[in-house]
Coordinates of C-alpha atoms in Angstrom, one line a residue:
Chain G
X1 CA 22.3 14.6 2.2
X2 CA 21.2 16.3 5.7
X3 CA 18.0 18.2 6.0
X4 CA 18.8 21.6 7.3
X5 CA 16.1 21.6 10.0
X6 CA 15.6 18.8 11.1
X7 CA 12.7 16.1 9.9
X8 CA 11.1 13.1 11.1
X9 CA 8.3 10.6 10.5
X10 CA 4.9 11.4 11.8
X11 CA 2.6 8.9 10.7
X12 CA 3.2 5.2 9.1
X13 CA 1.1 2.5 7.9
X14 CA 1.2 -1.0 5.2
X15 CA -1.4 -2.3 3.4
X16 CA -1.2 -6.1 1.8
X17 CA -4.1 -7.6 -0.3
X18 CA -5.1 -10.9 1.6
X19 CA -4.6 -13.6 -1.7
X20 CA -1.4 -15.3 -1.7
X21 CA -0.2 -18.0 -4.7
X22 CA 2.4 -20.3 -3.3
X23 CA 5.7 -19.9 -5.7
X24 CA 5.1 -23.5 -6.1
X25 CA 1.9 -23.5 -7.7
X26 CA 3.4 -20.9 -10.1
X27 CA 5.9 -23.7 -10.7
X28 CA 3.8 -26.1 -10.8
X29 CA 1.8 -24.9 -13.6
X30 CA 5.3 -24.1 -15.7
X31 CA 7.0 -27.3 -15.0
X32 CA 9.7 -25.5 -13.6
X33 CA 12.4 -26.4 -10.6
X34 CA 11.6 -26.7 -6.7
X35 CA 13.9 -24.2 -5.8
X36 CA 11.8 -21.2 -5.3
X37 CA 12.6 -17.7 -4.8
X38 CA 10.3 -17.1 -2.0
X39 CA 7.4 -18.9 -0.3
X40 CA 4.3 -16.9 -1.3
X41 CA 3.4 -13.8 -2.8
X42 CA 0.5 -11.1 -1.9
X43 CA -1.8 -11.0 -4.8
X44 CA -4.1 -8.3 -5.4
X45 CA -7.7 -8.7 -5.8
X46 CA -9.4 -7.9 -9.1
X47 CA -10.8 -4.9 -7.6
X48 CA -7.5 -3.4 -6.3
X49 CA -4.8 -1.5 -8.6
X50 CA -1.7 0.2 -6.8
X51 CA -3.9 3.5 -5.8
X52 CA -6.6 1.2 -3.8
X53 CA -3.7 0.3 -1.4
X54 CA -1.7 3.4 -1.6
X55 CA -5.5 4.8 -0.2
X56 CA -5.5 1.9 2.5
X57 CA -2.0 2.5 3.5
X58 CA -2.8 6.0 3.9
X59 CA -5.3 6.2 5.7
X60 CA -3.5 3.8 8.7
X61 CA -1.0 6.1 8.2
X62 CA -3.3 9.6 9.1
X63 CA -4.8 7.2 11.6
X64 CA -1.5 6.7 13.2
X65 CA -0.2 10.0 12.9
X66 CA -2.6 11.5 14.9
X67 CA -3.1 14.7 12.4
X68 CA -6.1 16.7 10.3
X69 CA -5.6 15.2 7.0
X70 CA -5.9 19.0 5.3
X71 CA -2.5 19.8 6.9
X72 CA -0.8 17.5 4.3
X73 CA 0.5 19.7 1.6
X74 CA 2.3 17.4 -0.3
X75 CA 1.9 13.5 -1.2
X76 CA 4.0 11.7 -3.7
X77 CA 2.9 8.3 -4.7
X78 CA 6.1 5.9 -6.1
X79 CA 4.6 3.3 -8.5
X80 CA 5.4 1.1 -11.5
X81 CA 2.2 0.3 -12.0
X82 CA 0.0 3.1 -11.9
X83 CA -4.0 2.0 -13.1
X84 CA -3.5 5.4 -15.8
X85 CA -0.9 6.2 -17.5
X86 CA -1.9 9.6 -17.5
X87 CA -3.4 11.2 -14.3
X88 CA -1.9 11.2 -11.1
X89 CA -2.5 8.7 -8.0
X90 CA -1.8 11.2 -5.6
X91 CA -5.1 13.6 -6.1
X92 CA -7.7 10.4 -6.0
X93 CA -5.7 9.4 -2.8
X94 CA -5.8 13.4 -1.4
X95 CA -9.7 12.9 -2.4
X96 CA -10.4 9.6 -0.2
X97 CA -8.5 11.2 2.7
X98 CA -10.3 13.9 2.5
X99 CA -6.9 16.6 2.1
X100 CA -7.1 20.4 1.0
X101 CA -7.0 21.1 -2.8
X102 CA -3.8 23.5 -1.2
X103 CA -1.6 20.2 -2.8
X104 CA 1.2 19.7 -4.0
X105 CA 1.0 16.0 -5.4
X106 CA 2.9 13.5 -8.4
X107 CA 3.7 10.1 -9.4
X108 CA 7.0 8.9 -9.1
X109 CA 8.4 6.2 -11.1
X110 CA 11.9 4.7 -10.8
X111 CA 11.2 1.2 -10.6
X112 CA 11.3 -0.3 -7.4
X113 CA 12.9 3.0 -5.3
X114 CA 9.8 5.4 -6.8
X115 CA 8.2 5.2 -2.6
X116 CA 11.8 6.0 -1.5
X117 CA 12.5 8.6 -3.8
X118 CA 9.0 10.3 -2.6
X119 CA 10.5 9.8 0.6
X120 CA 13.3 12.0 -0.4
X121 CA 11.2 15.1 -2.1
X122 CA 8.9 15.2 1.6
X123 CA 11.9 15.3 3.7
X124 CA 13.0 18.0 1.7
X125 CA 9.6 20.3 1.3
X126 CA 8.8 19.6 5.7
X127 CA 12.8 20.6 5.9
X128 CA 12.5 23.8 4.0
X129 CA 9.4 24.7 5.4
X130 CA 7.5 24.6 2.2
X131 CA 4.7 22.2 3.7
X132 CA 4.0 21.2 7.2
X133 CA 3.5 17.5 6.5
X134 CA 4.3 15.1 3.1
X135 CA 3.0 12.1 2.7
X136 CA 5.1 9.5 0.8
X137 CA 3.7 6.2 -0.9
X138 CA 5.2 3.4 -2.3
X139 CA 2.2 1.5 -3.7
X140 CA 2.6 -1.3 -6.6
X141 CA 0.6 -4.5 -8.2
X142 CA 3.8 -5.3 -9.8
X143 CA 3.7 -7.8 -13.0
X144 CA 5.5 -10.4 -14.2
X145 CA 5.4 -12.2 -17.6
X146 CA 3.9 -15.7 -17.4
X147 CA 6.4 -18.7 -16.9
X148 CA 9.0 -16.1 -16.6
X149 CA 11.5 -15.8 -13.0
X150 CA 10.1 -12.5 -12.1
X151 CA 6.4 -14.1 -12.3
X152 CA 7.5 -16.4 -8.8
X153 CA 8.3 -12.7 -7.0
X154 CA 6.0 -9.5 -8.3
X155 CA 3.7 -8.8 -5.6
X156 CA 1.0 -6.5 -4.4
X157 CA 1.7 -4.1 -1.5
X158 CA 1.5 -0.6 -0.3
X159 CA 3.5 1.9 2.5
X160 CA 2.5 4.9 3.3
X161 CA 5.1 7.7 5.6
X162 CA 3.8 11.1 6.6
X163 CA 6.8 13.0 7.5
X164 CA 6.9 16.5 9.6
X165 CA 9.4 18.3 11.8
X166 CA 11.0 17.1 14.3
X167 CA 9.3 16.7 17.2
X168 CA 7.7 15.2 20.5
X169 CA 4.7 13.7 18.4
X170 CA 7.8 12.0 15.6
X171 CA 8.5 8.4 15.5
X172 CA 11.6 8.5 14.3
X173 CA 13.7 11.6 12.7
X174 CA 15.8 11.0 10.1
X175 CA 19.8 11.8 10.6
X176 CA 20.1 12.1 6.5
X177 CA 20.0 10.1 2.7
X178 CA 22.2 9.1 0.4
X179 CA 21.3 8.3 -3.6
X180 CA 23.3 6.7 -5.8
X181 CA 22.2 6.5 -9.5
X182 CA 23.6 4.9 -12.6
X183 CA 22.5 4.1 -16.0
X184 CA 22.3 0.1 -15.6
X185 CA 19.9 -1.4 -17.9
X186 CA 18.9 -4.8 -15.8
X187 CA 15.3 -4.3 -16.1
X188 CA 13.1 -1.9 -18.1
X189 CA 9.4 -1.7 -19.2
X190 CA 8.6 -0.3 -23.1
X191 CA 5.3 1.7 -23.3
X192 CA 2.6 -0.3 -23.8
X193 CA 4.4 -3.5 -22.9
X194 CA 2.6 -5.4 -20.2
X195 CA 5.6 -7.1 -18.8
X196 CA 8.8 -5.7 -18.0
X197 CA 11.9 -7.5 -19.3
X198 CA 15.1 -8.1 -17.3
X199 CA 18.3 -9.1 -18.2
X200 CA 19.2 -12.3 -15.7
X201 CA 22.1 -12.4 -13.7
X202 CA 23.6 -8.7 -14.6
X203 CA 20.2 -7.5 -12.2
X204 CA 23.0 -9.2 -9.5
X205 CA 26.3 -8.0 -8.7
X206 CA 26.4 -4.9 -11.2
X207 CA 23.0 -4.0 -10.4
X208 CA 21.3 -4.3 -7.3
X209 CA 24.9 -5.4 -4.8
X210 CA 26.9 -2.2 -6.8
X211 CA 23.7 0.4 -6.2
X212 CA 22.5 -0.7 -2.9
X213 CA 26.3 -1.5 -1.2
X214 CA 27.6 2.0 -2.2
X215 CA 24.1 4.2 -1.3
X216 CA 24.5 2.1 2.1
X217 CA 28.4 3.0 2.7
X218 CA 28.1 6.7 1.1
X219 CA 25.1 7.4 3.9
X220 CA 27.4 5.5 6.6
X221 CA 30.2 7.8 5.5
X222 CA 28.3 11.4 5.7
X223 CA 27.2 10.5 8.6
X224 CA 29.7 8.7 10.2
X225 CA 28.3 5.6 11.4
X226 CA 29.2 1.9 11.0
X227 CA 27.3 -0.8 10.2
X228 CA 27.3 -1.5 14.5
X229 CA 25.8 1.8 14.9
X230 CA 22.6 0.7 13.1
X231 CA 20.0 -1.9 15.5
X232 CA 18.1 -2.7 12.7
X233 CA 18.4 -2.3 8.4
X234 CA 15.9 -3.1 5.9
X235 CA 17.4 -3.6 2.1
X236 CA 14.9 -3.6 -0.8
X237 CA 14.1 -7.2 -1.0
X238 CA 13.6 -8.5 -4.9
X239 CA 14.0 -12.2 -3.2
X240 CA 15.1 -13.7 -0.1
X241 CA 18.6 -14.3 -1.7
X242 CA 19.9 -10.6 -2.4
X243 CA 19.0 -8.7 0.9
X244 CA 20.5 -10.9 3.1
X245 CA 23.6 -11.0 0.9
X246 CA 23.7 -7.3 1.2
X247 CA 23.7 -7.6 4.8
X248 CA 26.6 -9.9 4.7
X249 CA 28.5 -7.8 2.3
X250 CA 27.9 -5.0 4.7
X251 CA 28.9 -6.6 8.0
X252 CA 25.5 -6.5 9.5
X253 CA 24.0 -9.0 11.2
X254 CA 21.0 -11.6 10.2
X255 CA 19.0 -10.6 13.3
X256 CA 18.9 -7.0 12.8
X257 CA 17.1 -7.3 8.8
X258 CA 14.5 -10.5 9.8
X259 CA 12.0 -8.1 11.6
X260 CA 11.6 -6.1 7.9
X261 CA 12.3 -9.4 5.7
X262 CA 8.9 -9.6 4.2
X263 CA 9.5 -10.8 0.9
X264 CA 9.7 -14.8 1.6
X265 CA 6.1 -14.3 2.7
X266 CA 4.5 -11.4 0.5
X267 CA 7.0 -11.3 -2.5
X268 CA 8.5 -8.0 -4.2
X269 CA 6.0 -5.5 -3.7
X270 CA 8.2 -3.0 -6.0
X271 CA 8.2 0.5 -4.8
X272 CA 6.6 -0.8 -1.8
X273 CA 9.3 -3.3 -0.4
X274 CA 11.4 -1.0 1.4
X275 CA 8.9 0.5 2.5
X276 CA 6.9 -1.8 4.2
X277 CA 9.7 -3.2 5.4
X278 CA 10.8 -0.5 7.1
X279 CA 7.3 -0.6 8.9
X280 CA 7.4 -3.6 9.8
X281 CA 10.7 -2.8 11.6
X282 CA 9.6 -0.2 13.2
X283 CA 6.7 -2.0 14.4
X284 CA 9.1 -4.0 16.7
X285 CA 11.7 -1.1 17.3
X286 CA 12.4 0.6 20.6
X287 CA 13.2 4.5 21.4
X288 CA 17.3 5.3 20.4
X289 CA 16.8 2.3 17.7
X290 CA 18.8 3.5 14.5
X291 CA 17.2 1.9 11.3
X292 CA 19.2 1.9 8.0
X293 CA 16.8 1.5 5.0
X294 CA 18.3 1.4 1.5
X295 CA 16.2 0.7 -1.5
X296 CA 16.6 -0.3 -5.1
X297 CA 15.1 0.5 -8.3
X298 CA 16.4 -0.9 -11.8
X299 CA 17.8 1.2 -14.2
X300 CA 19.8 2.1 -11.7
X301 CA 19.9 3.6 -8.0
X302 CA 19.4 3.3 -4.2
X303 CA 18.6 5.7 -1.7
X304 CA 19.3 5.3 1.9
X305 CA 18.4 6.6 4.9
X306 CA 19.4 6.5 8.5
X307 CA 16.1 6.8 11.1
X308 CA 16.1 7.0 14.7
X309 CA 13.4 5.7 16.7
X310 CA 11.8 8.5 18.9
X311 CA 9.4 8.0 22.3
X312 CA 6.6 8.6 20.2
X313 CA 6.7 5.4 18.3
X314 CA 5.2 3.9 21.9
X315 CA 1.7 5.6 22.3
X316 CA 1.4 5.7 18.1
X317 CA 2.0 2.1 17.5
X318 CA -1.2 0.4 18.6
X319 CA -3.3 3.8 16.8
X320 CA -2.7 1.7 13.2
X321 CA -2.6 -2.3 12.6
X322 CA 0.6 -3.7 12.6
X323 CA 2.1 -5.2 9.0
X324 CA 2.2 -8.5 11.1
X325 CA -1.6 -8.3 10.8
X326 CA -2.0 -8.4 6.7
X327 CA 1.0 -10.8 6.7
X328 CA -1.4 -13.4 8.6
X329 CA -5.0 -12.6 7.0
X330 CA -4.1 -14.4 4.1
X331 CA -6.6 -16.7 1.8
X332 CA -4.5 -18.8 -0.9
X333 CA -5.5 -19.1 -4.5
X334 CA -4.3 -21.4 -7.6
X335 CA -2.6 -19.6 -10.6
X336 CA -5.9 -20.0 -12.3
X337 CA -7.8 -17.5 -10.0
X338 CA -4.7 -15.7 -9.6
X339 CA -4.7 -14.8 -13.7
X340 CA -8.3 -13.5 -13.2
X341 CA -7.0 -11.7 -10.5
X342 CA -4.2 -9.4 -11.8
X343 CA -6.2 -9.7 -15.4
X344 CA -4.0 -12.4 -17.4
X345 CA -6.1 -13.4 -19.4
X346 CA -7.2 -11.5 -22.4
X347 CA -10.8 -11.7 -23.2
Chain Q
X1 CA -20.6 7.1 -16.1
X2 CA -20.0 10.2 -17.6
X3 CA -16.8 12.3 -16.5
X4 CA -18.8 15.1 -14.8
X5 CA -20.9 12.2 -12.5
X6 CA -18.1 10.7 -11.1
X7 CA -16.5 14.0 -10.3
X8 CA -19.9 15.0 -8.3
X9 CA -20.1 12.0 -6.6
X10 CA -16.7 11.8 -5.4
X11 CA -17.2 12.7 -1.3
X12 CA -20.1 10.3 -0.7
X13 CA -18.0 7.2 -2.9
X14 CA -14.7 8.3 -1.6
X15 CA -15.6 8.8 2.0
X16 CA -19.0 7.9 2.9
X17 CA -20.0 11.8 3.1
X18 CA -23.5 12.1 4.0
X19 CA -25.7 14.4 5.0
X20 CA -27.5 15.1 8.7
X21 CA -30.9 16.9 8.5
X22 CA -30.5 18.9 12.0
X23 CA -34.5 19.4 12.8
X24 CA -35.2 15.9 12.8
X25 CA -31.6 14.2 12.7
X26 CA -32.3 12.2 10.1
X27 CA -28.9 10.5 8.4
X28 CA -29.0 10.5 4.2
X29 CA -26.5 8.3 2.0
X30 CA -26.4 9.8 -0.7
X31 CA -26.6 13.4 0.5
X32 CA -30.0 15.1 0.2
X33 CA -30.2 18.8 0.2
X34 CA -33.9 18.8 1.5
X35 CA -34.8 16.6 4.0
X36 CA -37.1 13.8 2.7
X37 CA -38.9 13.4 6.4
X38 CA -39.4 16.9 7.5
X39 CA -38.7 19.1 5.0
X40 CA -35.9 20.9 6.2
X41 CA -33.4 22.5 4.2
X42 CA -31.0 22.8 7.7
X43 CA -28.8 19.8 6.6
X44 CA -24.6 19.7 7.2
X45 CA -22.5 17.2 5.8
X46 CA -21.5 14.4 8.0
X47 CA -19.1 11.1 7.7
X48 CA -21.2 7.8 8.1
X49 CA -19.7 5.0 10.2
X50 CA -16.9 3.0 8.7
X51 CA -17.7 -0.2 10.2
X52 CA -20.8 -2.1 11.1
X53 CA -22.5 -5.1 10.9
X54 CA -24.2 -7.4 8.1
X55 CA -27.9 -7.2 8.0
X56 CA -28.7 -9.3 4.9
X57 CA -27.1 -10.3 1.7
X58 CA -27.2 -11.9 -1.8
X59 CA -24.7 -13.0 -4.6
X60 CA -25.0 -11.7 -7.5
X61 CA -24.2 -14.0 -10.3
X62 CA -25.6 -12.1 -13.6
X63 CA -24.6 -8.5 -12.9
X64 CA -25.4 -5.6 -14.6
X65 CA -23.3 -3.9 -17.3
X66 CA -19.9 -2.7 -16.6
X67 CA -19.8 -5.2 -13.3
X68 CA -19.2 -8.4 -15.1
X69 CA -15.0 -8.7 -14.0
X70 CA -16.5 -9.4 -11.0
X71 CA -19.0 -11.8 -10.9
X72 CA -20.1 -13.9 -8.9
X73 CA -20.1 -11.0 -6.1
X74 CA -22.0 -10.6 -2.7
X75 CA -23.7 -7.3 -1.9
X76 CA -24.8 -6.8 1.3
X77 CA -27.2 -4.6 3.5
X78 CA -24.9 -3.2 6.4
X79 CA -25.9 -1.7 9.8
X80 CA -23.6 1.0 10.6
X81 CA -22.5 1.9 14.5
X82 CA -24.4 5.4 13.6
X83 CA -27.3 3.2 12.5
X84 CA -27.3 4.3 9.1
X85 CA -28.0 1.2 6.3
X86 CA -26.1 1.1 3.4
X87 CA -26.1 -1.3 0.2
X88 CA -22.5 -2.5 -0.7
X89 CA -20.6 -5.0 -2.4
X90 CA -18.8 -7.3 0.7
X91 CA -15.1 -8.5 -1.0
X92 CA -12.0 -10.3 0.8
X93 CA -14.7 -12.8 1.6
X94 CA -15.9 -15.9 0.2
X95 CA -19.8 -16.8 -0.8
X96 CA -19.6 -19.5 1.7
X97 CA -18.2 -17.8 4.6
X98 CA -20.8 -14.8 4.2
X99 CA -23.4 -14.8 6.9
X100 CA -25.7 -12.4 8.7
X101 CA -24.0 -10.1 11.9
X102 CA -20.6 -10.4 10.2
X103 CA -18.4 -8.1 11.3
X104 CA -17.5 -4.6 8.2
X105 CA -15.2 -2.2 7.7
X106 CA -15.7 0.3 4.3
X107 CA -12.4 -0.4 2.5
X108 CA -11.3 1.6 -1.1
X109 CA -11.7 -0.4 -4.3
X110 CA -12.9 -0.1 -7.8
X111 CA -16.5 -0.3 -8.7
X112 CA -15.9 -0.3 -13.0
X113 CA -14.2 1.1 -15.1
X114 CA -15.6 2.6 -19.0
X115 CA -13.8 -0.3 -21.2
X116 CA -10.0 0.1 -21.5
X117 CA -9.9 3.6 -22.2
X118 CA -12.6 5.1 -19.7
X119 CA -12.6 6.5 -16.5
X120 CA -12.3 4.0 -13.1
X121 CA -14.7 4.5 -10.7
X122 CA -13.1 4.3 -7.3
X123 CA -15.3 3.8 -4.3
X124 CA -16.2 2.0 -1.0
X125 CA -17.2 -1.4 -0.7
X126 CA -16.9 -3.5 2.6
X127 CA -14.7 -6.2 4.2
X128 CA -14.6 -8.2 6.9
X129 CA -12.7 -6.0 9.8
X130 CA -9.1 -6.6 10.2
X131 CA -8.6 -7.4 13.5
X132 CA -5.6 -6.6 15.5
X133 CA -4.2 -6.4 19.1
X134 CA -1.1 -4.9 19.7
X135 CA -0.9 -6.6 23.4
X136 CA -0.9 -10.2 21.8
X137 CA 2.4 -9.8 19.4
X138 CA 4.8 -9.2 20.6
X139 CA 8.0 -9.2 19.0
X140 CA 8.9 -12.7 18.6
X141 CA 12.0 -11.8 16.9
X142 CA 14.8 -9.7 19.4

C-alpha cells in the first residue's frame, strides 16, 4: 500500500518506566531453568498504566516535532492493556498535550501490532488530506500470568510517531506498508481474564515467522526492494530469539537490527516494541538511511513499512531524549516489589 | 472525586495551567479568577514551569484515603524556574536518595483512582530530570 501524496514522520519520541526485574529473579522465585529469554524487563511503576507513557512518549514526540499541538487532528493509541475498558486513551492523552477538541481519536487493539496499525490509519488521514498531522501510539504495561514463560518477557513501554506530509521539516517519509492478517489463534485474552493465554511453540513458525516473513517480502515486492536495499530493519521483538531469526530468514544482516534490538534489555513492550524500536533506530540513522520495520500482533498479522531517513532527522534529534537515555536510568527491583508494582497481588 | 470535579480540574492537573494576574503579575496554581493580592479580575491563563528545583520534603507513611497503593510516598515543595511553588508527590526516586535542591521535571501519572470501578485521576507529579546529551552518544553501534 502507497499513500497517494506522499507522507512522512514529523515528530518521534519513547518512553520506558525506570524499574527493571532481572529474568532471573523471575526464575529464581519459580524454580525454573537459567536459560532466559532476555536479560531484564522495564517494569512500570504502580502509578503508571499504558496512557501515563503513551502521554510521556507524546509529549517528546511534539517536543521533537517542532509543531502547535492543536494542529494534531487525529491520534490513535495501540494498546493491550488499556487502564478502561471503556473510554478511550487518546482524548486524556489530546487533554495533557493540550490538542483541539477538532479530534479524531481511538484505541486500537490487535495485540502486539495495535501502535503499527495506528501507524497505518495516520498515514492514510495526513495522505488524503483529511488532517494535517496524526499522532500514532503504541503504549502497553503488558501482563503475564505468574510462573508462566510470557511472565520472563511482558514489559512496560511506550512510542509515540506524529506523521505529516512530506516535507523539509520530515524525518523520514515513508515509501509504503504492507499487512498481512490471518486467523491464528497463538495468543488471546478472554474478557475479564487478567492474563492472556498462549499456545507454546505454534506462537513460532506458524505464527510470528509465517506473519512477519510474508508482510516483510509483500512490502519488499510492491516496492521493489531487497533485503540489501534496506540499512537498517527493526522486527517486533517478543524475545531475543525470534527477531533475529527473522533477520536470518530474510537475508539481512545482524548489524543492521542491533541499533532497534531493545528487548534483551527492556523486554516485550507489546504494541510498543516495534515502535520503540524503530526509534531507537532512527536515533542512530543517517539522511538516505532506508529502515524496514515490520511488526506482529497475535491472532494474526504484521504490518510493514519501508522509511527513509530525511535531513531533518539531524537538527530534530537532540530536540527529544534519545531511547538510549531510559534504557540506562534504570533502578532494579525483586519480584516482590515488582508484584506490588503491576498490582499482583490481590488484596 | 466526583465525575464533574475531575473534568474541571483537568488543565491545571493535566498541564500545570495557571493563572497570571496582569496588574501585579502574580502567578496562581490552581487558577484564581480574582486576584488574591490586588484584586484584579485581569488574569490570563498561563503554563507554570515544568521543571525546578526541591525546596523541602516529607514521606508520607499513613496517607489519606484513596492514596494508600502508594505509601510510603515523598511529597515535596518544588521551586519552579518561573518561581512559582508547588506541592507534589516526587516518584522514580527513593526515600533515601531524596534531598533538598534536587533537580524536577513534572511527569504524567495517576493520583487515585474511585475503587475498581471509579474514575482515575490522572495528573502531574514530579521526577528527578532525565538527563541527556546528544553530543556524548554517539552511536556505538555502525
Amino acid at each position: 500500500m502507497k499513500p497517494l501524496s506522499a507522507v512522512g514522520i514529523v515528530g518521534y519520541a519513547g518512553y520506558i518506566p525506570i524499574y527493571r526485574i532481572k529474568a532471573a529473579e523471575i526464575g529464581r522465585v519459580w524454580g525454573t531453568g537459567c536459560k532466559y529469554p532476555i536479560i531484564e524487563k522495564a517494569v512500570a511503576a504502580i502509578d503508571e498504566d499504558a496512557t501515563t507513557m503513551a502521554v510521556e512518549a507524546a509529549r517528546y514526540a511534539v517536543a521533537r516535532a517542532q509543531i502547535n499541538p492543536e494542529e494534531i487532528g487525529a491520534i490513535y493509541v495501540g494498546s493491550e492493556s488499556k487502564p478502561y475498558a471503556v473510554k478511550p486513551s487518546g482524548t486524556i492523552v489530546a487533554e495533557a498535550l493540550g490538542i483541539s477538541s477538532q479530534l479524531l481519536a481511538a484505541d486500537y487493539e490487535f495485540a502486539c501490532k495495535a501502535g503499527t496499525e495506528a501507524f497505518q490509519t495516520c498515514i492514510a488521514l495526513v495522505a488524503s488530506g483529511m488532517v494535517k498531522y496524526g499522532m500514532a501510539i503504541g503504549a502497553d504495561t503488558a501482563q503475564g500470568r505468574p510462573s508462566d514463560e510470557l511472565e520472563f518477557t511482558a514489559a512496560s513501554g511506550a512510542a509515540a510517531f506524529i506523521f505529516g506530509k512530506k516535507s523539509e521539516e520530515t524525518i523520514a517519509y515513508v515509501e509504503g506498508t504492507h499487512s498481512y492478517s490471518t486467523d491464528t489463534p497463538d495468543f488471546w485474552r478472554r474478557p475479564e481474564e487478567p492474563y492472556p493465554s498462549h499456545y507454546w511453540r505454534f506462537t513460532g513458525k506458524p505464527a510470528y515467522f509465517k506473519h512477519v516473513l510474508s508482510a516483510a517480502k509483500g512490502l519488499m515486492e510492491e516496492l521493489n526492494l531487497t533485503p540489501d536495499d534496506f540499512d537498517y530493519a527493526v522486527f517486533h521483538q517478543p524475545n531475543t530469539k525470534f527477531p533475529l531469526a527473522a533477520a536470518k530468514m530474510l537475508g539481512i544482516e545482524e548489524e543492521k537490527i542491533k541499533p532497534g534490538l531493545l528487548v534483551p534489555i527492556i523486554g516485550n513492550t507489546y504494541s510498543a516494541s516495534s515502535p520503540l524500536g524503530l526509534a531507537a533506530t532512527l536515533d542512530v540513522a543517517k539522511p538516505g538511511d532506508r529502515i524496514l520495520m515490520v511488526s506482529y500482533g497475535s491472532g494474526a498479522g504484521s504490518d510493514a513499512f519501508s522509511f527513509v531517513v530525511q535531513e531533518a532527522i539531524e537538527w530534530k534529534r537532540p530536540l527529544a531524549p534519545p531511547i538510549a537515555a531510559f534504557v540506562n536510568r534504570k533502578k532494579l527491583v525483586d519480584y516482590a516489589c515488582y508484584t506490588r508494582y503491576r498490582r499482583k497481588l490481590r488484596k | 472525586m466526583s465525575a464533574p470535579a475531575v473534568r474541571r480540574e483537568i488543565p491545571y492537573r493535566y498541564r500545570l495551567m495557571g493563572t497570571k494576574c496582569l496588574n501585579c503579575g502574580a502567578l496562581f496554581h490552581p487558577p484564581q479568577r480574582i486576584c488574591p493580592k490586588c484584586g484584579s479580575k485581569d488574569l490570563v491563563e498561563e503554563e507554570l514551569a515544568w521543571r525546578g528545583r526541591l525546596v523541602a520534603y516529607t514521606v508520607i507513611r499513613r496517607p489519606p484515603k484513596g492514596y494508600e497503593d502508594y505509601k510510603p510516598y515523598i511529597v515535596g515543595l518544588i521551586e519552579l524556574k518561573d518561581g512559582k511553588l508547588i506541592l507534589a508527590q516526587i516518584v522514580d526516586c527513593d526515600i533515601e536518595e531524596v534531598r533538598p535542591g534536587l533537580k524536577l521535571e513534572a511527569t504524567f501519572r495517576r493520583i487515585r483512582e474511585d475503587g475498581k470501578s471509579g474514575i482515575i485521576e490522572y495528573g502531574y507529579k514530579f521526577r528527578p530530570v532525565i538527563e541527556w546529551n546528544w553530543q556524548k552518544k554517539p552511536n556505538p553501534e555502525k
